[in-house]
Short mmCIF file of C-alpha atoms and ligand atoms in Angstrom, two decimals:
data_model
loop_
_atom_site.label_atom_id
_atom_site.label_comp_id
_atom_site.label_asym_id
_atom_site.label_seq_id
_atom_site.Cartn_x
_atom_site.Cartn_y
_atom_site.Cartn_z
CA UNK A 1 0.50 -0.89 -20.05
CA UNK A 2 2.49 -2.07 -16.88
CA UNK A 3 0.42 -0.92 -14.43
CA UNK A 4 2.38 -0.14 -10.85
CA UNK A 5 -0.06 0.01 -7.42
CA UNK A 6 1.92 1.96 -4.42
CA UNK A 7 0.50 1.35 -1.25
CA UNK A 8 0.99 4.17 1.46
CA UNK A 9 -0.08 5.15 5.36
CA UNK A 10 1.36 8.39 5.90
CA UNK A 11 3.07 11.05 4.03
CA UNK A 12 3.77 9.42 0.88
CA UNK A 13 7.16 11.51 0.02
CA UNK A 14 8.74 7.87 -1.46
CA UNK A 15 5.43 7.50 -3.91
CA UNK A 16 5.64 11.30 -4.83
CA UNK A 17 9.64 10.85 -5.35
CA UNK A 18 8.23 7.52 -7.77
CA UNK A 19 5.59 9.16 -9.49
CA UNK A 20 7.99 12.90 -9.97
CA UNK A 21 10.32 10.13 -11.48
CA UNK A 22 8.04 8.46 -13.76
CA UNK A 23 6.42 11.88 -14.99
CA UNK A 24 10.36 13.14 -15.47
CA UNK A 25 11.53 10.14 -17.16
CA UNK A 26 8.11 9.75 -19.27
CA UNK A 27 8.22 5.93 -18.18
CA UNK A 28 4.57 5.80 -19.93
CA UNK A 29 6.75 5.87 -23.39
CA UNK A 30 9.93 4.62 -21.54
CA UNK A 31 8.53 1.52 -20.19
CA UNK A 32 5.06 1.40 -21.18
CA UNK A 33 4.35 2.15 -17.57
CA UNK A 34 2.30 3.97 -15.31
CA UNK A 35 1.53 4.54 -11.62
CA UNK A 36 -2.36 3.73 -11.98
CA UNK A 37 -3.00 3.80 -8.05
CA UNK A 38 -2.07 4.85 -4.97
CA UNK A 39 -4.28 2.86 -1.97
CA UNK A 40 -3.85 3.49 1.89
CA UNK A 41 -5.09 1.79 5.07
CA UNK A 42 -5.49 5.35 6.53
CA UNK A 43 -7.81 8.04 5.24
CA UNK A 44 -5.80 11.14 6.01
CA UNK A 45 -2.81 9.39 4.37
CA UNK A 46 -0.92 12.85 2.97
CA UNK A 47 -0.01 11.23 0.17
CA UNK A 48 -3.16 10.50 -0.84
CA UNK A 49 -4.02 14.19 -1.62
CA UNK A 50 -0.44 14.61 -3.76
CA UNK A 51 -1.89 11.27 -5.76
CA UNK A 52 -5.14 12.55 -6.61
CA UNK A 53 -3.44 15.81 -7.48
CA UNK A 54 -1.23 13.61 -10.51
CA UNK A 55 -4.30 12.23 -11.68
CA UNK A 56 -4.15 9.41 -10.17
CA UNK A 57 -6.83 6.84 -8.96
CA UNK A 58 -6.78 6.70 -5.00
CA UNK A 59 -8.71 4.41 -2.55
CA UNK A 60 -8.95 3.97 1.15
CA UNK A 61 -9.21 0.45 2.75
CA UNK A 62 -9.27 1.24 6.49
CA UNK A 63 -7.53 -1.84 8.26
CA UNK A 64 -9.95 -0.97 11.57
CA UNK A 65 -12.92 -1.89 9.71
CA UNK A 66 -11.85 -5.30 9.50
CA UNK A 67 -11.09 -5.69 13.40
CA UNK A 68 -14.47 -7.47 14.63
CA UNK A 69 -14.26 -10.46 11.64
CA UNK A 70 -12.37 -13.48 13.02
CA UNK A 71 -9.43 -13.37 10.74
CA UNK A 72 -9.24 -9.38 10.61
CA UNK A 73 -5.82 -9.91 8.87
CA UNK A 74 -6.98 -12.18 5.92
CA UNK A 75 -10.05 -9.93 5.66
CA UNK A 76 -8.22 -7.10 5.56
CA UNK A 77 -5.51 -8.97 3.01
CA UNK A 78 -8.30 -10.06 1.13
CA UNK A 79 -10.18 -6.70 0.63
CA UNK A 80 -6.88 -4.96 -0.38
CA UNK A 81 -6.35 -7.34 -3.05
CA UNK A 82 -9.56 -6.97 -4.33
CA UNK A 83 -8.70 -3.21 -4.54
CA UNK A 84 -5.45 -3.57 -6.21
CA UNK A 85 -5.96 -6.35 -8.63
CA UNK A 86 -8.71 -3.73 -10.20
CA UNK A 87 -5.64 -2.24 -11.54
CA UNK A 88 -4.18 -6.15 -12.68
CA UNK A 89 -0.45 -4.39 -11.09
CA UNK A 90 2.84 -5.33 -12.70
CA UNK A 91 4.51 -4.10 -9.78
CA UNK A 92 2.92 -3.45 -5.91
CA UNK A 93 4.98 -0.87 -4.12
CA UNK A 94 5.06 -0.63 -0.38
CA UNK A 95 6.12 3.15 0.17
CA UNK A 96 5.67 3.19 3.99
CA UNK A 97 2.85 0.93 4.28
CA UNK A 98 2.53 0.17 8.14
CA UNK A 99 1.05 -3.27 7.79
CA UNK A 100 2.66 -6.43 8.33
CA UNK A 101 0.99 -8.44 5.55
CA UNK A 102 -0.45 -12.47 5.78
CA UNK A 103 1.35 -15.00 3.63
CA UNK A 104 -1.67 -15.28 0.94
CA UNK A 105 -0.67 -11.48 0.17
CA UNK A 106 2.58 -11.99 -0.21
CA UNK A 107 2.12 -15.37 -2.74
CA UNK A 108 -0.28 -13.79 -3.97
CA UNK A 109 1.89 -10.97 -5.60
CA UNK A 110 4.81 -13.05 -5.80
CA UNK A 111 7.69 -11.28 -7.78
CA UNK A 112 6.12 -8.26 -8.41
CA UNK A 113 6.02 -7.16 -4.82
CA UNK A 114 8.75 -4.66 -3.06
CA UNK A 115 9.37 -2.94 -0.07
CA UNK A 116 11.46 0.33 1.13
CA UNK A 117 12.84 0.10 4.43
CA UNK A 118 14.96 2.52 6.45
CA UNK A 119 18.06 0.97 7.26
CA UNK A 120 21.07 -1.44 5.33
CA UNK A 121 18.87 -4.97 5.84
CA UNK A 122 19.77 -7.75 7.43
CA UNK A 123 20.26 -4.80 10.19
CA UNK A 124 17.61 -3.48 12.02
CA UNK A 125 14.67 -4.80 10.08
CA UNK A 126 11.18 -4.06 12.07
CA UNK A 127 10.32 -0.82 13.71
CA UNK A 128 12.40 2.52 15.49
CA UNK A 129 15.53 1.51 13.15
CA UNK A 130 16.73 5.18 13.54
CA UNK A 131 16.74 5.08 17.06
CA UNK A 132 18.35 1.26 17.06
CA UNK A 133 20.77 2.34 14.72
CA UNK A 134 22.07 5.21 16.65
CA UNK A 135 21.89 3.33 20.00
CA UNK A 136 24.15 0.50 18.65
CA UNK A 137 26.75 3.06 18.16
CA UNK A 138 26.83 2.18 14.07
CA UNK A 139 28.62 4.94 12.12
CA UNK A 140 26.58 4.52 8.82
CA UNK A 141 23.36 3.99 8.19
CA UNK A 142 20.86 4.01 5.11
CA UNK A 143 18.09 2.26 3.34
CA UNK A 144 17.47 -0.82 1.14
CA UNK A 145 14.95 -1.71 -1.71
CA UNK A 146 13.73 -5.34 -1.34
CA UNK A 147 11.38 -8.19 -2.84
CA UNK A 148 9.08 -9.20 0.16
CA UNK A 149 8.95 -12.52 1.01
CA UNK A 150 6.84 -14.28 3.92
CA UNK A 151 9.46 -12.79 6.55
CA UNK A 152 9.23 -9.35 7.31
CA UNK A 153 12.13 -6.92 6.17
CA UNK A 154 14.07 -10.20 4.63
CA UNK A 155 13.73 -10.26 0.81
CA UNK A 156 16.66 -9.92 -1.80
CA UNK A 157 17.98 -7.31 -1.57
CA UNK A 158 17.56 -5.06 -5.34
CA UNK A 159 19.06 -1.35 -4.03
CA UNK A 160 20.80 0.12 -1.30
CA UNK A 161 21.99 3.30 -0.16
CA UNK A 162 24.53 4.69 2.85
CA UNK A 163 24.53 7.71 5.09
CA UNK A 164 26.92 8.37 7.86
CA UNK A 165 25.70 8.64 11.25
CA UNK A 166 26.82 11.81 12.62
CA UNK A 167 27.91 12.79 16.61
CA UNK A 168 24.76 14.74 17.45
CA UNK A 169 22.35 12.65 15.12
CA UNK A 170 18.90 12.21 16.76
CA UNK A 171 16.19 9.38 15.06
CA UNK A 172 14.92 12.77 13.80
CA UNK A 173 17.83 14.20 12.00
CA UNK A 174 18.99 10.77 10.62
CA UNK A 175 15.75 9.97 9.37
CA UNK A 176 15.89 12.95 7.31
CA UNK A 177 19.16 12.29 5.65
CA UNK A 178 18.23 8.80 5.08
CA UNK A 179 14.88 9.73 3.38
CA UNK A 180 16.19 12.12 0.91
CA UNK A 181 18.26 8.81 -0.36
CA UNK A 182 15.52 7.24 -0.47
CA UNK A 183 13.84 9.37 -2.27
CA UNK A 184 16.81 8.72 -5.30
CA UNK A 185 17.17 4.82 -4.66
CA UNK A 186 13.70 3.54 -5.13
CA UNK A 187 12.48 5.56 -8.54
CA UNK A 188 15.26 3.60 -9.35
CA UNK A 189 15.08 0.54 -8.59
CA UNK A 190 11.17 0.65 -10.19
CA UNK A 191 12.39 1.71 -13.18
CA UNK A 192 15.23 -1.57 -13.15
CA UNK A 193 12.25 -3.69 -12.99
CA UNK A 194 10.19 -2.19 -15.41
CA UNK A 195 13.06 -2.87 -17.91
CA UNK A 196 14.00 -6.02 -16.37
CA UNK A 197 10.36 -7.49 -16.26
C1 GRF B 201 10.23 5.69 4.99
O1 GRF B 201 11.34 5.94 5.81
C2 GRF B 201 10.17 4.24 4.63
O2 GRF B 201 11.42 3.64 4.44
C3 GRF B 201 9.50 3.66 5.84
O3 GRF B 201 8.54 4.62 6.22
C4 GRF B 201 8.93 5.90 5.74
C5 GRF B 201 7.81 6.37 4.86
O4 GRF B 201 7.97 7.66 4.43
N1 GRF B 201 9.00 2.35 5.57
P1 GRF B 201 7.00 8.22 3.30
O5 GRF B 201 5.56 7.91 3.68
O6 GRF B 201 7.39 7.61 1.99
O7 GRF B 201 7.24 9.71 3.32
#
């Protein structure tokens, strides 16, 4: 079985969109996959309530515990590792996972680790792209599906979507448009892998 780990820190609605997907699309006989875990750096995660509703195994490693050790970023790295590779992942999902992660994560799941991130990359990668976005007076806007790679928000580039900006769009209202595509572009782009690797 090709197990897939989704890592979340808030409300979770690109991991429910994956697992809806998966359930829809029976990927179990599909692919021979299945989303074994969903694991957040914050306990009152939403999403972590919709995962253990599916059935699926949760965890909790709580980046603050780690903030006294002298490396609190490896530590932390190293204990979420430990949690995921229980589940010996085909795939790691970020599905917004507030983290910026060390370089030993990222080799570490080399190939089988992506990202979602809210706006059409190399543009705005980092934080507030909504509000950048709008600001810079850009007339579309969207999301991309990525491999991560040591540099934040710059991995290929596996799925993309576009969303006009409207005249009275606020970070708010475009965030909202550009979520529901997201919510279409990255079951997706899972399920290319799964077939592709
Ligand atoms: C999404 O916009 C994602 O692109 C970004 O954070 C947001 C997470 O939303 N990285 P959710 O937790 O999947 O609802």
């Amino acid at each position: 079985m090709k197990n897939i780990v989704i890592l979340i820190s808030g409300g979770g609605s690109n991991m429910a969109a994956i697992v809806r997907t998966a359930q829809a699309q029976n990927w179990a006989k599909q692919f021979n996959a299945q989303v074994s875990a969903v694991i957040s750096n914050k306990a009152d995660a939403k999403g972590l309530a919709f995962a253990k509703e599916h059935g699926i195994a949760t965890a909790v490693i709580d980046h603050k515990a780690f903030a006294d050790q002298p490396q609190p970023r490896e530590a932390f790295d190293a204990a979420l590792m430990k949690e995921i590779d229980k589940h010996a992942p085909h795939l790691v999902v970020l599905a917004g996972f507030m983290r910026i992660l060390t370089p030993g994560f990222v080799a570490h799941y080399e190939g089988r680790l992506i990202n979602i991130h809210p706006s059409l990359l190399p543009a705005f990668p980092g934080l507030h792209t909504h509000e950048r976005a709008i600001e810079a007076g850009c007339k579309f806007a969207g999301a991309t599906v990525h491999r991560v790679t040591a540099e934040l928000d710059h991995g290929p580039i596996l799925a993309q979507a576009v969303v006009p900006v409207l005249p009275n769009d606020t970070a708010d209202t475009l965030a909202a448009r550009v979520l529901t595509q997201e919510h279409l572009i990255y079951p997706k782009a899972v399920a290319e892998l799964l077939t592709t690797t």
